mmCIF file of the C-alpha atoms, coordinates in Angstrom:
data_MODEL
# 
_entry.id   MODEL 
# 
loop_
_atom_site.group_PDB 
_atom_site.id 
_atom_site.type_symbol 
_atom_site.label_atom_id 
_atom_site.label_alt_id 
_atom_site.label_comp_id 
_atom_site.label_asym_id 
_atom_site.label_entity_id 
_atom_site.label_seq_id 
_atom_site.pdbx_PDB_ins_code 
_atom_site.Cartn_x 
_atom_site.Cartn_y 
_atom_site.Cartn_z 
_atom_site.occupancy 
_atom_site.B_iso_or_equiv 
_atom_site.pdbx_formal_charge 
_atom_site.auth_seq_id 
_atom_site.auth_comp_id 
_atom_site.auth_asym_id 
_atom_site.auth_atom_id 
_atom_site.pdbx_PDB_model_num 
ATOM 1  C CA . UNK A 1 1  ? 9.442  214.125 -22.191 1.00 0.00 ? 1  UNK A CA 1 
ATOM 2  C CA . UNK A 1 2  ? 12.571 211.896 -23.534 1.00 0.00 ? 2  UNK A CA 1 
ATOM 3  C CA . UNK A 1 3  ? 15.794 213.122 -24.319 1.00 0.00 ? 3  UNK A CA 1 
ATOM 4  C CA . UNK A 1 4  ? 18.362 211.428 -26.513 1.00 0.00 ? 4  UNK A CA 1 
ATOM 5  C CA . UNK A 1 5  ? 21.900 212.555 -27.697 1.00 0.00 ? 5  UNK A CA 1 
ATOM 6  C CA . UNK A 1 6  ? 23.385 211.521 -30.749 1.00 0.00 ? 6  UNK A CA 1 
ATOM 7  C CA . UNK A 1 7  ? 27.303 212.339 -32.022 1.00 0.00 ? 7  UNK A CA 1 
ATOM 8  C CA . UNK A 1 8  ? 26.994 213.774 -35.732 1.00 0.00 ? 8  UNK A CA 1 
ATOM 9  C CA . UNK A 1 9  ? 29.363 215.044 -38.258 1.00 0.00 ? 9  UNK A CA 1 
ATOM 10 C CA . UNK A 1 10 ? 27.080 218.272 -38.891 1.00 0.00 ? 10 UNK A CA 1 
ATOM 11 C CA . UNK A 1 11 ? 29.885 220.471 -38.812 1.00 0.00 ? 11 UNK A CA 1 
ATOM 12 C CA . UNK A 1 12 ? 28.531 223.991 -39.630 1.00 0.00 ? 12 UNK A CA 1 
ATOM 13 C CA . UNK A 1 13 ? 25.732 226.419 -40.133 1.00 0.00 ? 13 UNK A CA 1 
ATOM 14 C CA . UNK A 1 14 ? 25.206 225.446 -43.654 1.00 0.00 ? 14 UNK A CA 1 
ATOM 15 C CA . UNK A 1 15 ? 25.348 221.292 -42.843 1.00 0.00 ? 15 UNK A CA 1 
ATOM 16 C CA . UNK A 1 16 ? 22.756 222.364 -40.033 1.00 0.00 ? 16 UNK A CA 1 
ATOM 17 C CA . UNK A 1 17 ? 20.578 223.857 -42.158 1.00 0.00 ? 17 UNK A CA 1 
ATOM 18 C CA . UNK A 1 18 ? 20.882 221.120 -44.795 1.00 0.00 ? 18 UNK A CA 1 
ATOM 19 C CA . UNK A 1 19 ? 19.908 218.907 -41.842 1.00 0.00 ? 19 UNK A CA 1 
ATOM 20 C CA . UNK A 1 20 ? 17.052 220.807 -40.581 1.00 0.00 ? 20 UNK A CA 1 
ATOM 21 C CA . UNK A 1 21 ? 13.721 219.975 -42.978 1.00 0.00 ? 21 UNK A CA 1 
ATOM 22 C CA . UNK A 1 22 ? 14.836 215.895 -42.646 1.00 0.00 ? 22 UNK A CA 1 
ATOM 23 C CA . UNK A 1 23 ? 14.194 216.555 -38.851 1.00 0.00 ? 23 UNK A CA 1 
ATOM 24 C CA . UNK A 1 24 ? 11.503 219.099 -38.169 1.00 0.00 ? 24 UNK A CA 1 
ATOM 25 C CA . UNK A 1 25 ? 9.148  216.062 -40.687 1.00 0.00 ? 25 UNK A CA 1 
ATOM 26 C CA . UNK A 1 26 ? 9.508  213.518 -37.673 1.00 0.00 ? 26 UNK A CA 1 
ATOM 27 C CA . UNK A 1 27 ? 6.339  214.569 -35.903 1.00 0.00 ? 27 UNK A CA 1 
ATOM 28 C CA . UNK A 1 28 ? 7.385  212.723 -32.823 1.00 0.00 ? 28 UNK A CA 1 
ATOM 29 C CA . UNK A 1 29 ? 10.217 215.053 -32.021 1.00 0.00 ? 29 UNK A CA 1 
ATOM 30 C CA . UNK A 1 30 ? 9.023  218.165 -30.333 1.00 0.00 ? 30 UNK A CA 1 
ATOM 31 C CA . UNK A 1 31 ? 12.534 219.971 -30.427 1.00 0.00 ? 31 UNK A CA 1 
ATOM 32 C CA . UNK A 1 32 ? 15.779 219.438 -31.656 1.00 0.00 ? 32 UNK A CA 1 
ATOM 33 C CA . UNK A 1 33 ? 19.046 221.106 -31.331 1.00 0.00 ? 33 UNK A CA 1 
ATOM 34 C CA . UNK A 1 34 ? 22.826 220.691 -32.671 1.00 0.00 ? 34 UNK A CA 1 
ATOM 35 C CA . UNK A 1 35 ? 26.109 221.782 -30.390 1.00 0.00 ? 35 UNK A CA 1 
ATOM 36 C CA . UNK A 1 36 ? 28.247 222.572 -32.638 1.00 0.00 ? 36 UNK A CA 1 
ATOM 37 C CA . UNK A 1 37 ? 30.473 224.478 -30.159 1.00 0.00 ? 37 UNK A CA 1 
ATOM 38 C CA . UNK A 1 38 ? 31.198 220.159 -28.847 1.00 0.00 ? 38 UNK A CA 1 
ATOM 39 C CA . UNK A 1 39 ? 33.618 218.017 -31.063 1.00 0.00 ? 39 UNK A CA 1 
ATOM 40 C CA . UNK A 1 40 ? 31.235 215.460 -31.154 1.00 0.00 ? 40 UNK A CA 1 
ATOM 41 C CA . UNK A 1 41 ? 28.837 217.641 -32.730 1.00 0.00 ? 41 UNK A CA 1 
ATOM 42 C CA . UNK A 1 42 ? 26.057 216.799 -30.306 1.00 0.00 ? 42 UNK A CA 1 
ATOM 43 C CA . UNK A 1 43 ? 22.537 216.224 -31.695 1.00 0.00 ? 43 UNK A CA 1 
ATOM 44 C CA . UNK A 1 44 ? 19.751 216.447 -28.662 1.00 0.00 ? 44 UNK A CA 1 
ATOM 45 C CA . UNK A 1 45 ? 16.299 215.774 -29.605 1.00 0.00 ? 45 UNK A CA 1 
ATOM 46 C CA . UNK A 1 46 ? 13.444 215.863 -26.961 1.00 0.00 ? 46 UNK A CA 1 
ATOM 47 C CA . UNK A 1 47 ? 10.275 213.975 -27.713 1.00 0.00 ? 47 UNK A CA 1 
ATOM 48 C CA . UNK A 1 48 ? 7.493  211.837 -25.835 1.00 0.00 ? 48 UNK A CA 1 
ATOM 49 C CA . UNK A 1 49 ? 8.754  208.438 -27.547 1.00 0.00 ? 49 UNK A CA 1 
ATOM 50 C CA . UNK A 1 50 ? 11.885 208.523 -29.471 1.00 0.00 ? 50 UNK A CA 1 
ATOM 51 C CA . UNK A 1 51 ? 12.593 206.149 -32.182 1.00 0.00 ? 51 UNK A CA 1 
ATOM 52 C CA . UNK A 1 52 ? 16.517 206.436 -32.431 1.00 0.00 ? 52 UNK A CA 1 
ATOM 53 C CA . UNK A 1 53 ? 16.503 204.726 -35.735 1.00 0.00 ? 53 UNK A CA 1 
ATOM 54 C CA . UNK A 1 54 ? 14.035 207.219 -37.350 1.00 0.00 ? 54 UNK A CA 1 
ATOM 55 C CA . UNK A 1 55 ? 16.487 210.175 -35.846 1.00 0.00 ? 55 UNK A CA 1 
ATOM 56 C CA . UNK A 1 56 ? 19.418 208.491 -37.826 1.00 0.00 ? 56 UNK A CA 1 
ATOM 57 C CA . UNK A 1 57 ? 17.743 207.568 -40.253 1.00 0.00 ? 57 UNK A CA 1 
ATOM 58 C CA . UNK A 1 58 ? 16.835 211.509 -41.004 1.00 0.00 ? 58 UNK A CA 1 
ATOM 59 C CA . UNK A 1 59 ? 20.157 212.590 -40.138 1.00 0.00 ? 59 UNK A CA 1 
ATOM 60 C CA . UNK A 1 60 ? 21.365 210.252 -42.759 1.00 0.00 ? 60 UNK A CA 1 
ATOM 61 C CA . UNK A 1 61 ? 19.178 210.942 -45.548 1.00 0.00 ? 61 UNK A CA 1 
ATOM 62 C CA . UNK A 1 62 ? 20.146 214.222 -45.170 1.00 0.00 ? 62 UNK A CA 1 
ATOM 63 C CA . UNK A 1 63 ? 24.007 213.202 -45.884 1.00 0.00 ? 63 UNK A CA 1 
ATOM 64 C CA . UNK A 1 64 ? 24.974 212.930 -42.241 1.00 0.00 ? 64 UNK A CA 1 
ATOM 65 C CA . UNK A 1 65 ? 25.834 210.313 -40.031 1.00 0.00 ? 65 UNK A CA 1 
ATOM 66 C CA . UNK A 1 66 ? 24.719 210.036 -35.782 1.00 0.00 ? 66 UNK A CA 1 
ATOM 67 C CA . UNK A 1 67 ? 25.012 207.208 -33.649 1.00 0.00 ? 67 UNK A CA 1 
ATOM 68 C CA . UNK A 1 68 ? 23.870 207.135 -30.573 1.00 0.00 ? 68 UNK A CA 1 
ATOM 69 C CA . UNK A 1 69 ? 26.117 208.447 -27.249 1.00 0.00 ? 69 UNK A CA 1 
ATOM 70 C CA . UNK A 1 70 ? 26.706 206.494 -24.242 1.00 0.00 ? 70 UNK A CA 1 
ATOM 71 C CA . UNK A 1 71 ? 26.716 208.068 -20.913 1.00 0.00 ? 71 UNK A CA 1 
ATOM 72 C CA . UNK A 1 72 ? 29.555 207.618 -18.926 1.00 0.00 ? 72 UNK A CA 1 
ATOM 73 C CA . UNK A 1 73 ? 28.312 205.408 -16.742 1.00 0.00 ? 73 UNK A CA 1 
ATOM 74 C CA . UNK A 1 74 ? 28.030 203.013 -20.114 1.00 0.00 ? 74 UNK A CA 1 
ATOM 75 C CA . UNK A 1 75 ? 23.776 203.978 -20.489 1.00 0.00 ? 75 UNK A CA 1 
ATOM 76 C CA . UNK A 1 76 ? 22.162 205.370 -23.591 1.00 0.00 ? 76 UNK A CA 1 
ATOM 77 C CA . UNK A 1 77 ? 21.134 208.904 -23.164 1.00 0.00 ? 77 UNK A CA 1 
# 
């Protein structure tokens, strides 16, 4: 299983929930969860293969906006 983090602007319980039915439709993603507690509003989705670009994409058409975070050593999660 893959793991990728993504920094979002879902701010709250109601963005998260606006957010939630434009993620649980990609079938490739087995679970998916939102910090909100972290200033960059961390998205963490676990799958077998991840396709980053459907992840945003479904993030965005939900109103949203995630790009993809960088370790620290300068890697993509």
């Amino acid at each position: 299983m893959k793991k990728a983090v993504y920094k979002t602007n879902i701010n709250c319980g109601m963005c998260l929930s606006t957010v939630t039915p434009f993620l649980n439709e990609l079938k490739e993603v087995s679970e998916w969860s939102v910090d909100l507690s972290s200033k960059d509003r961390l998205l963490t989705v676990k799958a077998e293969n991840i396709d980053s670009d459907l992840v945003i994409q479904a993030v965005q058409q939900a109103g949203f906006k995630a790009e993809k975070k960088k370790s620290v050593l300068g890697k993509l999660f």
